[in-house]
Amino acid sequence: MSQIADALIGVKRQVGSLRRAGQDLENLLEVSNALNQEKHLAPLLEMIMDSAVKTLNAERGFLMMKNQGTGALEVSVARGMGEDLTDDDTGEFSTGIASSVAHSGDPFFTANSKGDGRVAEFASVMRSDARAILCVPVNFQERNLGTIYLDNQAGTPGFTEDLVRLAASFASAAAGAIENARLYESIRDETAKRASLSRYLSPTVVEDILKQGGDLELGGSTVECSVLFSDVAGFTSFGENLKPGELVHLMNEYFTVLADVIFENSGTLDKFIGDATMAIFGAPVHESDHAALAVNAGLEMLKACDELMAKWESEGKPTFHMRVGVNSGPVVAGNLGSPQRMDYTVIGDAVNLASRMETSSERGTLCISEYTWDLIKDFAEAEDMGPIQVKGKSDDIRVYHVLSITPPRRDAHHVHRSSPRVETELFAIYSQDGVSGTRQGIIRDISEGGVMVHSGFPSEVGNSVRLNFSLPTGEQLTELEASAVRATSLEDSDGGYQINLKFTDVDEDTKVKLGRYIQGLSSP
């Protein structure tokens, strides 16, 4: 009977332990879901600390995060600490235990700090009334993000060994939420920066700047490029009979047409100067590309202007002619100005000569320098206008009036996709065969045949994936089966991985939803 009684007591203890474990798991899932709903880092860290104190039955504690720039551990949030763990010399939190845990990667637990020799080296802890101490690392994959420190004072319920495992699971859930929030804020900041830059830079240049990471700073470097100038011939007579509001309206319509042409040719819209326009064209693939793009843009600007003038004439509005000049050569390009006011622009002799080419053009024509002509002469047609004297140049510069250009096709510029893709930003969750749990990412572009996902998690080519995301319309696309056809580690400031997914099984209803969404993005 005694043995049976002992066995029943043991079973009762095991049942109680299983119930507590089940409740702990339920609480952890609830907390994890709540943390993943918060997309902003600062309130998320507050929520993590409050949830840690409640879930792990602690009186007080603090959360330390590694500075992403320096790697130094810094106290981000504290609860109930007062001055008990304050260093006498610095007046700051003594974070020796937390720093040790971050370094070793192993949790620290003691039920009685006063009788634990490991705590003796941490003087501020010994001076405090902290008895039970629990500290766990906050790790995302193999990378330490920080630590969570908790303690209970004398006279209050202490911690148990079981809480160490629960605390480790809690810290893992917190780490995933932190990475998710950082990814969200990174995308938000990039979107804001992209919107600002897109007002005057082409999409290609915007992408180059964003890949560099960090804030925009003053500075420049010498590059080879082509510079385009255009202006309105007879602008004074054009605007003399217009009211200021009418003139502004017409010129904005005109500049919008020019900006579209510049961007379509991968140019940078440097500035509007009165009735003049300055644009910059870099060399993305081949040394002659910038010249070809600039000249092609100039010819298309002349054509677009003629079409706009025909429209204005039919509406009874005054019209004008424009002229364009292009020069190619080395310039200093970068963010120039002051910390309070800077512009992405170029300076140098090649810029001055481009302006001289524009003033040498007749109405409705495009003139280029001999330097630009040398880069495009194999696929362009032009009239040799002879040499001109240019201020600041000891030798005359030969000028060419361009009639047409047919730049060579470069395979890198003409990649055919079976399903055209459009850029977007959609939050997604997905699971991979053979990998436990769900993962998060941002869909950067989408087509009816697949998506490109920016994720903090790696993937292997050939992995089967089940993707879930919502469209801005509220329509939910769930359990889309896909296969990873490309996975690339990103080395820029955002880090993470770029995963190209090809849909392998999409029902007709989903295809209709995707097609409708993509068409909406593609429409002007």
mmCIF file of N, CA and C in Angstrom, residues 19-91:
data_model
loop_
_atom_site.group_PDB
_atom_site.id
_atom_site.type_symbol
_atom_site.label_atom_id
_atom_site.label_comp_id
_atom_site.label_asym_id
_atom_site.label_seq_id
_atom_site.Cartn_x
_atom_site.Cartn_y
_atom_site.Cartn_z
ATOM 1 N N ARG A 19 0.300 19.548 -16.611
ATOM 2 C CA ARG A 19 -0.692 20.612 -16.710
ATOM 3 C C ARG A 19 -0.014 21.979 -16.732
ATOM 4 N N ARG A 20 0.973 22.147 -15.853
ATOM 5 C CA ARG A 20 1.688 23.422 -15.835
ATOM 6 C C ARG A 20 2.421 23.651 -17.144
ATOM 7 N N ALA A 21 3.036 22.564 -17.674
ATOM 8 C CA ALA A 21 3.746 22.685 -18.950
ATOM 9 C C ALA A 21 2.786 23.051 -20.068
ATOM 10 N N GLY A 22 1.591 22.421 -20.040
ATOM 11 C CA GLY A 22 0.588 22.736 -21.052
ATOM 12 C C GLY A 22 0.122 24.182 -20.952
ATOM 13 N N GLN A 23 -0.070 24.646 -19.706
ATOM 14 C CA GLN A 23 -0.485 26.026 -19.511
ATOM 15 C C GLN A 23 0.617 26.981 -19.938
ATOM 16 N N ASP A 24 1.864 26.617 -19.600
ATOM 17 C CA ASP A 24 2.995 27.449 -20.012
ATOM 18 C C ASP A 24 3.062 27.555 -21.522
ATOM 19 N N LEU A 25 2.864 26.438 -22.220
ATOM 20 C CA LEU A 25 2.908 26.430 -23.673
ATOM 21 C C LEU A 25 1.781 27.289 -24.247
ATOM 22 N N GLU A 26 0.606 27.171 -23.657
ATOM 23 C CA GLU A 26 -0.526 27.969 -24.117
ATOM 24 C C GLU A 26 -0.255 29.456 -23.927
ATOM 25 N N ASN A 27 0.301 29.795 -22.751
ATOM 26 C CA ASN A 27 0.645 31.200 -22.489
ATOM 27 C C ASN A 27 1.701 31.701 -23.457
ATOM 28 N N LEU A 28 2.695 30.839 -23.734
ATOM 29 C CA LEU A 28 3.779 31.230 -24.635
ATOM 30 C C LEU A 28 3.249 31.485 -26.040
ATOM 31 N N LEU A 29 2.354 30.638 -26.521
ATOM 32 C CA LEU A 29 1.779 30.828 -27.858
ATOM 33 C C LEU A 29 0.980 32.127 -27.921
ATOM 34 N N GLU A 30 0.242 32.408 -26.848
ATOM 35 C CA GLU A 30 -0.552 33.633 -26.800
ATOM 36 C C GLU A 30 0.360 34.864 -26.824
ATOM 37 N N VAL A 31 1.419 34.813 -26.036
ATOM 38 C CA VAL A 31 2.364 35.927 -26.001
ATOM 39 C C VAL A 31 3.068 36.082 -27.340
ATOM 40 N N SER A 32 3.479 34.959 -27.934
ATOM 41 C CA SER A 32 4.177 35.000 -29.221
ATOM 42 C C SER A 32 3.315 35.631 -30.298
ATOM 43 N N ASN A 33 2.034 35.264 -30.330
ATOM 44 C CA ASN A 33 1.122 35.851 -31.319
ATOM 45 C C ASN A 33 0.975 37.350 -31.098
ATOM 46 N N ALA A 34 0.887 37.741 -29.827
ATOM 47 C CA ALA A 34 0.746 39.168 -29.524
ATOM 48 C C ALA A 34 1.992 39.945 -29.949
ATOM 49 N N LEU A 35 3.165 39.389 -29.682
ATOM 50 C CA LEU A 35 4.402 40.070 -30.053
ATOM 51 C C LEU A 35 4.512 40.242 -31.560
ATOM 52 N N ASN A 36 4.103 39.237 -32.304
ATOM 53 C CA ASN A 36 4.235 39.300 -33.760
ATOM 54 C C ASN A 36 3.235 40.250 -34.402
ATOM 55 N N GLN A 37 2.251 40.702 -33.642
ATOM 56 C CA GLN A 37 1.305 41.670 -34.178
ATOM 57 C C GLN A 37 1.878 43.089 -34.150
ATOM 58 N N GLU A 38 2.877 43.318 -33.280
ATOM 59 C CA GLU A 38 3.461 44.655 -33.155
ATOM 60 C C GLU A 38 4.610 44.813 -34.146
ATOM 61 N N LYS A 39 4.478 45.767 -35.075
ATOM 62 C CA LYS A 39 5.463 45.927 -36.146
ATOM 63 C C LYS A 39 6.495 47.020 -35.861
ATOM 64 N N HIS A 40 6.294 47.811 -34.801
ATOM 65 C CA HIS A 40 7.213 48.899 -34.494
ATOM 66 C C HIS A 40 8.105 48.501 -33.329
ATOM 67 N N LEU A 41 9.404 48.734 -33.469
ATOM 68 C CA LEU A 41 10.386 48.172 -32.547
ATOM 69 C C LEU A 41 10.250 48.714 -31.124
ATOM 70 N N ALA A 42 10.139 50.022 -30.942
ATOM 71 C CA ALA A 42 10.126 50.600 -29.597
ATOM 72 C C ALA A 42 8.981 50.053 -28.736
ATOM 73 N N PRO A 43 7.727 50.100 -29.208
ATOM 74 C CA PRO A 43 6.648 49.516 -28.393
ATOM 75 C C PRO A 43 6.774 48.007 -28.241
ATOM 76 N N LEU A 44 7.383 47.339 -29.242
ATOM 77 C CA LEU A 44 7.577 45.895 -29.140
ATOM 78 C C LEU A 44 8.502 45.558 -27.971
ATOM 79 N N LEU A 45 9.594 46.302 -27.806
ATOM 80 C CA LEU A 45 10.527 46.036 -26.709
ATOM 81 C C LEU A 45 9.843 46.246 -25.356
ATOM 82 N N GLU A 46 9.002 47.255 -25.263
ATOM 83 C CA GLU A 46 8.233 47.468 -24.042
ATOM 84 C C GLU A 46 7.321 46.268 -23.771
ATOM 85 N N MET A 47 6.668 45.787 -24.828
ATOM 86 C CA MET A 47 5.765 44.653 -24.687
ATOM 87 C C MET A 47 6.522 43.388 -24.280
ATOM 88 N N ILE A 48 7.706 43.193 -24.838
ATOM 89 C CA ILE A 48 8.512 42.022 -24.488
ATOM 90 C C ILE A 48 8.855 42.031 -23.010
ATOM 91 N N MET A 49 9.261 43.181 -22.498
ATOM 92 C CA MET A 49 9.640 43.253 -21.084
ATOM 93 C C MET A 49 8.448 43.010 -20.174
ATOM 94 N N ASP A 50 7.310 43.621 -20.486
ATOM 95 C CA ASP A 50 6.108 43.418 -19.676
ATOM 96 C C ASP A 50 5.673 41.956 -19.713
ATOM 97 N N SER A 51 5.738 41.349 -20.901
ATOM 98 C CA SER A 51 5.323 39.947 -21.044
ATOM 99 C C SER A 51 6.281 39.018 -20.321
ATOM 100 N N ALA A 52 7.581 39.339 -20.322
ATOM 101 C CA ALA A 52 8.564 38.498 -19.640
ATOM 102 C C ALA A 52 8.318 38.492 -18.140
ATOM 103 N N VAL A 53 8.078 39.677 -17.577
ATOM 104 C CA VAL A 53 7.822 39.772 -16.134
ATOM 105 C C VAL A 53 6.576 38.965 -15.760
ATOM 106 N N LYS A 54 5.519 39.086 -16.567
ATOM 107 C CA LYS A 54 4.260 38.395 -16.272
ATOM 108 C C LYS A 54 4.354 36.895 -16.515
ATOM 109 N N THR A 55 4.877 36.508 -17.670
ATOM 110 C CA THR A 55 4.905 35.094 -18.056
ATOM 111 C C THR A 55 5.841 34.284 -17.171
ATOM 112 N N LEU A 56 6.957 34.890 -16.740
ATOM 113 C CA LEU A 56 7.976 34.158 -15.988
ATOM 114 C C LEU A 56 7.917 34.458 -14.491
ATOM 115 N N ASN A 57 6.808 35.081 -14.053
ATOM 116 C CA ASN A 57 6.567 35.306 -12.621
ATOM 117 C C ASN A 57 7.716 36.039 -11.940
ATOM 118 N N ALA A 58 8.166 37.112 -12.574
ATOM 119 C CA ALA A 58 9.268 37.894 -12.011
ATOM 120 C C ALA A 58 8.736 39.192 -11.415
ATOM 121 N N GLU A 59 9.498 39.752 -10.496
ATOM 122 C CA GLU A 59 9.157 41.044 -9.915
ATOM 123 C C GLU A 59 9.669 42.197 -10.769
ATOM 124 N N ARG A 60 10.825 42.015 -11.348
ATOM 125 C CA ARG A 60 11.465 43.104 -12.052
ATOM 126 C C ARG A 60 12.467 42.546 -13.059
ATOM 127 N N GLY A 61 13.049 43.428 -13.855
ATOM 128 C CA GLY A 61 14.027 42.974 -14.832
ATOM 129 C C GLY A 61 14.347 44.044 -15.848
ATOM 130 N N PHE A 62 15.206 43.694 -16.783
ATOM 131 C CA PHE A 62 15.527 44.622 -17.866
ATOM 132 C C PHE A 62 15.893 43.845 -19.123
ATOM 133 N N LEU A 63 15.702 44.510 -20.237
ATOM 134 C CA LEU A 63 16.006 43.949 -21.558
ATOM 135 C C LEU A 63 17.168 44.719 -22.142
ATOM 136 N N MET A 64 18.225 43.999 -22.517
ATOM 137 C CA MET A 64 19.375 44.623 -23.167
ATOM 138 C C MET A 64 19.390 44.245 -24.645
ATOM 139 N N MET A 65 19.698 45.215 -25.492
ATOM 140 C CA MET A 65 19.807 44.967 -26.922
ATOM 141 C C MET A 65 21.186 45.382 -27.401
ATOM 142 N N LYS A 66 21.705 44.649 -28.369
ATOM 143 C CA LYS A 66 22.987 45.016 -28.961
ATOM 144 C C LYS A 66 22.798 46.178 -29.924
ATOM 145 N N ASN A 67 23.646 47.171 -29.785
ATOM 146 C CA ASN A 67 23.653 48.272 -30.731
ATOM 147 C C ASN A 67 24.060 47.731 -32.096
ATOM 148 N N GLN A 68 23.204 47.938 -33.114
ATOM 149 C CA GLN A 68 23.466 47.361 -34.432
ATOM 150 C C GLN A 68 24.687 47.970 -35.108
ATOM 151 N N GLY A 69 25.071 49.164 -34.659
ATOM 152 C CA GLY A 69 26.248 49.792 -35.245
ATOM 153 C C GLY A 69 27.534 49.385 -34.562
ATOM 154 N N THR A 70 27.536 49.409 -33.210
ATOM 155 C CA THR A 70 28.764 49.151 -32.452
ATOM 156 C C THR A 70 28.830 47.753 -31.861
ATOM 157 N N GLY A 71 27.685 47.078 -31.720
ATOM 158 C CA GLY A 71 27.669 45.763 -31.093
ATOM 159 C C GLY A 71 27.631 45.813 -29.581
ATOM 160 N N ALA A 72 27.631 47.026 -28.997
ATOM 161 C CA ALA A 72 27.628 47.166 -27.542
ATOM 162 C C ALA A 72 26.242 46.861 -26.991
ATOM 163 N N LEU A 73 26.202 46.200 -25.813
ATOM 164 C CA LEU A 73 24.935 45.914 -25.152
ATOM 165 C C LEU A 73 24.442 47.160 -24.433
ATOM 166 N N GLU A 74 23.170 47.492 -24.632
ATOM 167 C CA GLU A 74 22.581 48.672 -24.023
ATOM 168 C C GLU A 74 21.232 48.310 -23.419
ATOM 169 N N VAL A 75 20.934 48.851 -22.230
ATOM 170 C CA VAL A 75 19.639 48.611 -21.598
ATOM 171 C C VAL A 75 18.575 49.370 -22.378
ATOM 172 N N SER A 76 17.613 48.634 -22.930
ATOM 173 C CA SER A 76 16.553 49.250 -23.727
ATOM 174 C C SER A 76 15.302 49.512 -22.906
ATOM 175 N N VAL A 77 14.927 48.548 -22.046
ATOM 176 C CA VAL A 77 13.719 48.669 -21.233
ATOM 177 C C VAL A 77 14.011 48.070 -19.860
ATOM 178 N N ALA A 78 13.515 48.700 -18.809
ATOM 179 C CA ALA A 78 13.674 48.171 -17.452
ATOM 180 C C ALA A 78 12.350 48.275 -16.717
ATOM 181 N N ARG A 79 12.130 47.332 -15.808
ATOM 182 C CA ARG A 79 10.924 47.326 -14.998
ATOM 183 C C ARG A 79 11.289 47.107 -13.532
ATOM 184 N N GLY A 80 10.961 48.086 -12.674
ATOM 185 C CA GLY A 80 11.092 47.942 -11.240
ATOM 186 C C GLY A 80 12.503 47.856 -10.706
ATOM 187 N N MET A 81 13.490 48.281 -11.471
ATOM 188 C CA MET A 81 14.868 48.101 -11.033
ATOM 189 C C MET A 81 15.296 49.119 -9.975
ATOM 190 N N GLY A 82 14.734 50.325 -10.014
ATOM 191 C CA GLY A 82 15.155 51.336 -9.050
ATOM 192 C C GLY A 82 16.650 51.555 -9.130
ATOM 193 N N GLU A 83 17.317 51.577 -7.983
ATOM 194 C CA GLU A 83 18.770 51.772 -7.949
ATOM 195 C C GLU A 83 19.482 50.559 -7.378
ATOM 196 N N ASP A 84 18.749 49.437 -7.233
ATOM 197 C CA ASP A 84 19.354 48.265 -6.598
ATOM 198 C C ASP A 84 20.549 47.725 -7.364
ATOM 199 N N LEU A 85 20.482 47.773 -8.708
ATOM 200 C CA LEU A 85 21.582 47.231 -9.510
ATOM 201 C C LEU A 85 22.374 48.359 -10.167
ATOM 202 N N THR A 86 22.496 49.474 -9.446
ATOM 203 C CA THR A 86 23.232 50.610 -9.989
ATOM 204 C C THR A 86 24.677 50.563 -9.546
ATOM 205 N N ASP A 87 25.567 50.782 -10.497
ATOM 206 C CA ASP A 87 26.995 50.800 -10.190
ATOM 207 C C ASP A 87 27.345 52.078 -9.437
ATOM 208 N N ASP A 88 28.077 51.942 -8.346
ATOM 209 C CA ASP A 88 28.405 53.106 -7.516
ATOM 210 C C ASP A 88 29.229 54.143 -8.260
ATOM 211 N N ASP A 89 30.092 53.678 -9.158
ATOM 212 C CA ASP A 89 31.005 54.601 -9.846
ATOM 213 C C ASP A 89 30.325 55.319 -11.008
ATOM 214 N N THR A 90 29.580 54.561 -11.806
ATOM 215 C CA THR A 90 28.996 55.144 -13.016
ATOM 216 C C THR A 90 27.556 55.589 -12.836
ATOM 217 N N GLY A 91 26.859 55.042 -11.831
ATOM 218 C CA GLY A 91 25.446 55.366 -11.662
ATOM 219 C C GLY A 91 24.552 54.677 -12.671
#
